[in-house]
Coordinates of C-alpha atoms in Angstrom, one line a residue:
Chain Q
X227 CA 42.2 231.0 38.8
X228 CA 40.6 232.7 35.7
X229 CA 38.5 229.5 35.0
X230 CA 36.8 229.4 38.2
X231 CA 36.2 233.0 37.6
X232 CA 34.7 232.4 34.3
X233 CA 32.7 229.3 36.1
X234 CA 31.2 232.0 38.4
X235 CA 30.0 234.7 35.9
X236 CA 26.3 234.8 35.7
X237 CA 24.8 234.3 32.6
X238 CA 24.4 238.1 31.7
X239 CA 28.1 239.1 31.9
X240 CA 28.8 235.9 29.8
X241 CA 26.2 237.4 27.0
X242 CA 27.5 241.0 27.5
X243 CA 31.2 239.2 27.2
X244 CA 30.1 237.5 24.0
X245 CA 28.6 240.4 21.9
X246 CA 31.1 242.6 22.7
X247 CA 33.2 240.0 20.5
X248 CA 30.3 240.1 17.8
X249 CA 30.8 244.0 17.6
X250 CA 34.5 243.5 17.4
X251 CA 33.7 241.3 14.6
X252 CA 31.3 243.5 12.5
X253 CA 33.8 246.2 13.1
X254 CA 35.5 244.3 10.1
X255 CA 32.9 246.5 8.6
X256 CA 35.5 249.5 8.6
X257 CA 36.9 251.6 5.8
X258 CA 40.5 251.3 7.4
X259 CA 39.7 247.3 7.5
X260 CA 39.9 247.2 3.7
X261 CA 42.6 249.9 2.7
X262 CA 45.7 249.5 4.2
X263 CA 48.3 251.9 5.3
X264 CA 50.3 254.0 2.4
X265 CA 53.2 252.5 1.9
X266 CA 55.9 254.8 -0.1
X267 CA 58.8 253.7 -2.7
X268 CA 60.6 256.6 -3.7
X269 CA 57.7 258.5 -6.0
X270 CA 55.3 256.0 -5.7
X271 CA 52.9 255.0 -3.1
X272 CA 51.0 251.7 -3.2
X273 CA 47.8 251.0 -1.0
X274 CA 46.5 247.7 -1.0
X275 CA 42.9 247.4 -0.7
X276 CA 41.3 243.5 0.3
X277 CA 38.3 242.7 1.0
X278 CA 36.7 241.2 4.0
X279 CA 34.4 238.1 4.8
X280 CA 34.1 238.4 8.5
X281 CA 31.5 234.8 10.4
X282 CA 30.4 234.8 14.1
X283 CA 27.5 232.5 15.9
X284 CA 26.9 231.3 19.3
X285 CA 24.2 230.1 21.7
X286 CA 23.8 230.2 25.0
X287 CA 21.5 227.8 27.0
X288 CA 21.1 227.0 30.8
X289 CA 17.8 225.0 32.5
X290 CA 17.3 223.0 35.3
X291 CA 14.9 220.4 36.6
X292 CA 13.5 219.0 40.0
X293 CA 12.8 215.2 40.9
X294 CA 13.0 212.8 43.3
X295 CA 15.1 209.7 44.0
X296 CA 14.5 206.2 43.7
X297 CA 13.0 205.5 46.8
X298 CA 10.3 209.0 46.8
X299 CA 12.5 210.5 49.8
X300 CA 14.7 212.6 49.3
X301 CA 13.9 215.5 46.7
X302 CA 16.6 216.9 44.5
X303 CA 16.9 219.7 41.9
X304 CA 19.3 221.1 39.8
X305 CA 20.4 223.8 36.9
X306 CA 23.0 224.4 34.0
X307 CA 24.1 226.0 31.6
X308 CA 26.4 225.9 29.0
X309 CA 26.8 228.0 25.2
X310 CA 29.3 227.9 22.3
X311 CA 30.4 229.0 19.4
X312 CA 32.8 230.2 16.4
X313 CA 33.8 232.6 13.9
X314 CA 36.1 233.0 10.9
X315 CA 37.9 236.4 9.7
X316 CA 38.6 235.8 5.5
X317 CA 40.8 238.7 3.8
X318 CA 41.9 238.6 -0.1
X319 CA 43.3 241.0 -1.7
X320 CA 41.7 242.6 -4.6
X321 CA 43.8 245.6 -6.0
X322 CA 46.6 248.4 -5.2
X323 CA 45.9 252.0 -5.8
X324 CA 49.6 253.8 -7.2
X325 CA 49.8 257.0 -7.0
X326 CA 52.5 258.5 -8.5
X327 CA 53.6 261.7 -9.8
X328 CA 52.3 261.0 -13.4
X329 CA 48.8 260.4 -11.4
X330 CA 47.0 257.2 -10.2
X331 CA 45.4 254.1 -10.6
X332 CA 44.3 251.1 -10.2
X333 CA 46.2 247.7 -9.9
X334 CA 43.8 244.6 -10.2
X335 CA 45.5 241.6 -8.5
X336 CA 44.7 238.2 -10.1
X337 CA 44.4 235.7 -8.3
X338 CA 45.2 233.0 -10.8
X339 CA 45.1 229.5 -8.9
X340 CA 41.8 230.6 -8.4
X341 CA 41.0 231.7 -11.5
X342 CA 42.8 228.4 -12.8
X343 CA 40.8 225.8 -10.2
X344 CA 37.4 227.3 -11.6
X345 CA 38.6 226.9 -15.2
X346 CA 39.3 223.2 -14.2
X347 CA 35.9 222.7 -11.9
X348 CA 33.8 224.1 -14.6
X349 CA 35.7 222.1 -17.4
X350 CA 35.5 218.6 -15.6
X351 CA 31.6 218.9 -15.5
X352 CA 31.5 219.8 -18.8
X353 CA 33.6 216.9 -19.5
X354 CA 32.6 214.6 -16.8
X355 CA 28.5 215.2 -19.0
X356 CA 30.3 214.4 -22.4
X357 CA 31.4 210.6 -21.0
X358 CA 27.7 210.7 -19.1
X359 CA 26.4 211.5 -21.9
X360 CA 28.3 209.4 -24.9
X361 CA 28.2 206.4 -22.3
X362 CA 24.4 206.4 -22.4
X363 CA 24.5 206.1 -26.5
X364 CA 26.8 203.3 -26.5
X365 CA 24.9 201.3 -23.4
X366 CA 24.2 197.3 -24.7
X367 CA 20.2 198.2 -26.2
X368 CA 17.3 196.6 -24.1
X369 CA 16.0 192.9 -24.7
X370 CA 13.2 193.7 -25.6
X371 CA 14.9 195.4 -28.5
Chain J
X590 CA 14.7 237.5 11.9
X591 CA 17.4 238.7 10.5
X592 CA 18.8 242.4 9.7
X593 CA 20.4 243.1 6.5
X594 CA 22.1 245.9 5.7
X595 CA 23.9 247.8 3.0
X596 CA 26.0 250.8 2.8
X597 CA 28.2 252.3 1.3
X598 CA 31.3 253.8 3.4
X599 CA 33.2 257.0 3.0
X600 CA 36.8 256.5 4.6
X601 CA 38.7 259.7 5.5
X602 CA 40.8 261.4 3.0
X603 CA 44.3 261.1 2.9
X604 CA 46.7 263.6 1.2
X605 CA 49.3 261.3 -1.1
X606 CA 51.7 264.2 -2.7
X607 CA 49.3 266.4 -4.3
X608 CA 46.4 263.9 -4.9
X609 CA 44.1 263.5 -2.3
X610 CA 42.0 260.1 -2.3
X611 CA 38.9 259.6 -0.3
X612 CA 38.8 256.0 -0.2
X613 CA 35.0 254.3 -0.4
X614 CA 33.4 250.7 0.3
X615 CA 30.4 249.0 0.5
X616 CA 29.4 246.6 3.0
X617 CA 27.1 243.9 3.3
X618 CA 26.3 242.7 7.0
X619 CA 23.5 240.6 8.1
X620 CA 23.1 240.6 12.5
X621 CA 21.0 238.3 14.2
X622 CA 18.3 239.4 16.1
X623 CA 19.2 238.9 19.2
X624 CA 23.1 239.4 18.4
X625 CA 23.2 235.7 18.1
X626 CA 25.5 235.8 14.4
X627 CA 27.0 238.5 12.3
X628 CA 28.1 238.4 9.4
X629 CA 29.9 241.2 7.3
X630 CA 31.3 241.2 3.2
X631 CA 33.0 244.4 2.9
X632 CA 35.3 245.2 -0.4
X633 CA 35.9 248.0 -2.1
X634 CA 34.2 250.4 -4.0
X635 CA 35.8 253.4 -5.9
X636 CA 38.8 256.1 -5.2
X637 CA 38.0 259.1 -4.8
X638 CA 40.6 261.5 -6.1
X639 CA 41.2 265.4 -6.0
X640 CA 43.6 266.5 -7.9
X641 CA 46.1 269.5 -7.4
X642 CA 43.5 271.7 -9.9
X643 CA 40.4 271.0 -8.3
X644 CA 39.0 268.2 -10.7
X645 CA 37.6 264.8 -9.0
X646 CA 37.8 261.3 -10.4
X647 CA 36.2 258.8 -8.9
X648 CA 38.2 255.2 -10.0
X649 CA 36.2 252.3 -9.5
X650 CA 38.4 248.7 -7.6
X651 CA 37.3 246.5 -9.6
X652 CA 37.8 242.7 -8.7
X653 CA 38.8 241.1 -11.6
X654 CA 39.8 237.9 -9.8
X655 CA 35.7 237.3 -8.6
X656 CA 34.7 237.9 -12.4
X657 CA 36.8 235.9 -13.7
X658 CA 36.4 233.0 -11.1
X659 CA 31.9 233.5 -11.9
X660 CA 32.6 233.9 -15.2
X661 CA 34.1 230.6 -16.2
X662 CA 31.6 229.2 -13.4
X663 CA 29.1 230.5 -14.9
X664 CA 30.9 229.2 -18.7
X665 CA 31.1 225.8 -17.5
X666 CA 27.6 225.2 -16.4
X667 CA 26.2 227.0 -19.5
X668 CA 28.4 223.9 -21.9
X669 CA 27.4 221.6 -19.3
X670 CA 23.9 222.6 -20.3
X671 CA 24.7 222.5 -23.9
X672 CA 26.6 219.1 -24.0
X673 CA 23.9 217.7 -22.6
X674 CA 21.1 218.7 -24.6
X675 CA 23.7 218.0 -28.0
X676 CA 23.6 214.7 -26.9
X677 CA 20.5 214.2 -26.0
X678 CA 19.2 215.0 -29.0
X679 CA 21.4 212.6 -31.0

């Protein structure tokens, strides 16, 4: 039933629907998306903060054509349309705002795993380059030499 | 043609204890001409703290993880270039 309704929806309605979805994704730009609800624990209140990355892309198309059958006796025409899209929302904690009777402070949230992975990647690049250059030095000399 | 926008947004102030906190965010928005694509990068920028005595203080929210990751990757790239230059001369 729903599929039938979707199939019979005009292109404008579908575009409007996709644009509404786009607006919902772009609503990630709101301040409330970044700062979470305050969490109270005794005298201390914690406000989590996160960075948000969201993206969405889509495309629609339609077309039609006319022609004749093999005997050139029966003309025919047809048309069709389609569309597709995708999107993703990523969120990563950045810091925590701690409010206590002593004052307000911002505590960073440090992602050790990602930092370690970046360190290993950098180290891998350096070691790889060292091996590459070292193997070039120890390579057999050319016959001409 | 894409539309690129950067903006600093201010949220609603909230009262926590004696302090009034106003969140600030930095937004990067890329939007396609006919709404065919969109990208939003929203990150916390700072907290504006109003103390009971009326003093205001801006507390920046720094993303130490991102700074560390990019620093390490930049250091790795620089180290790779240095290693290649050192071995090249020998």
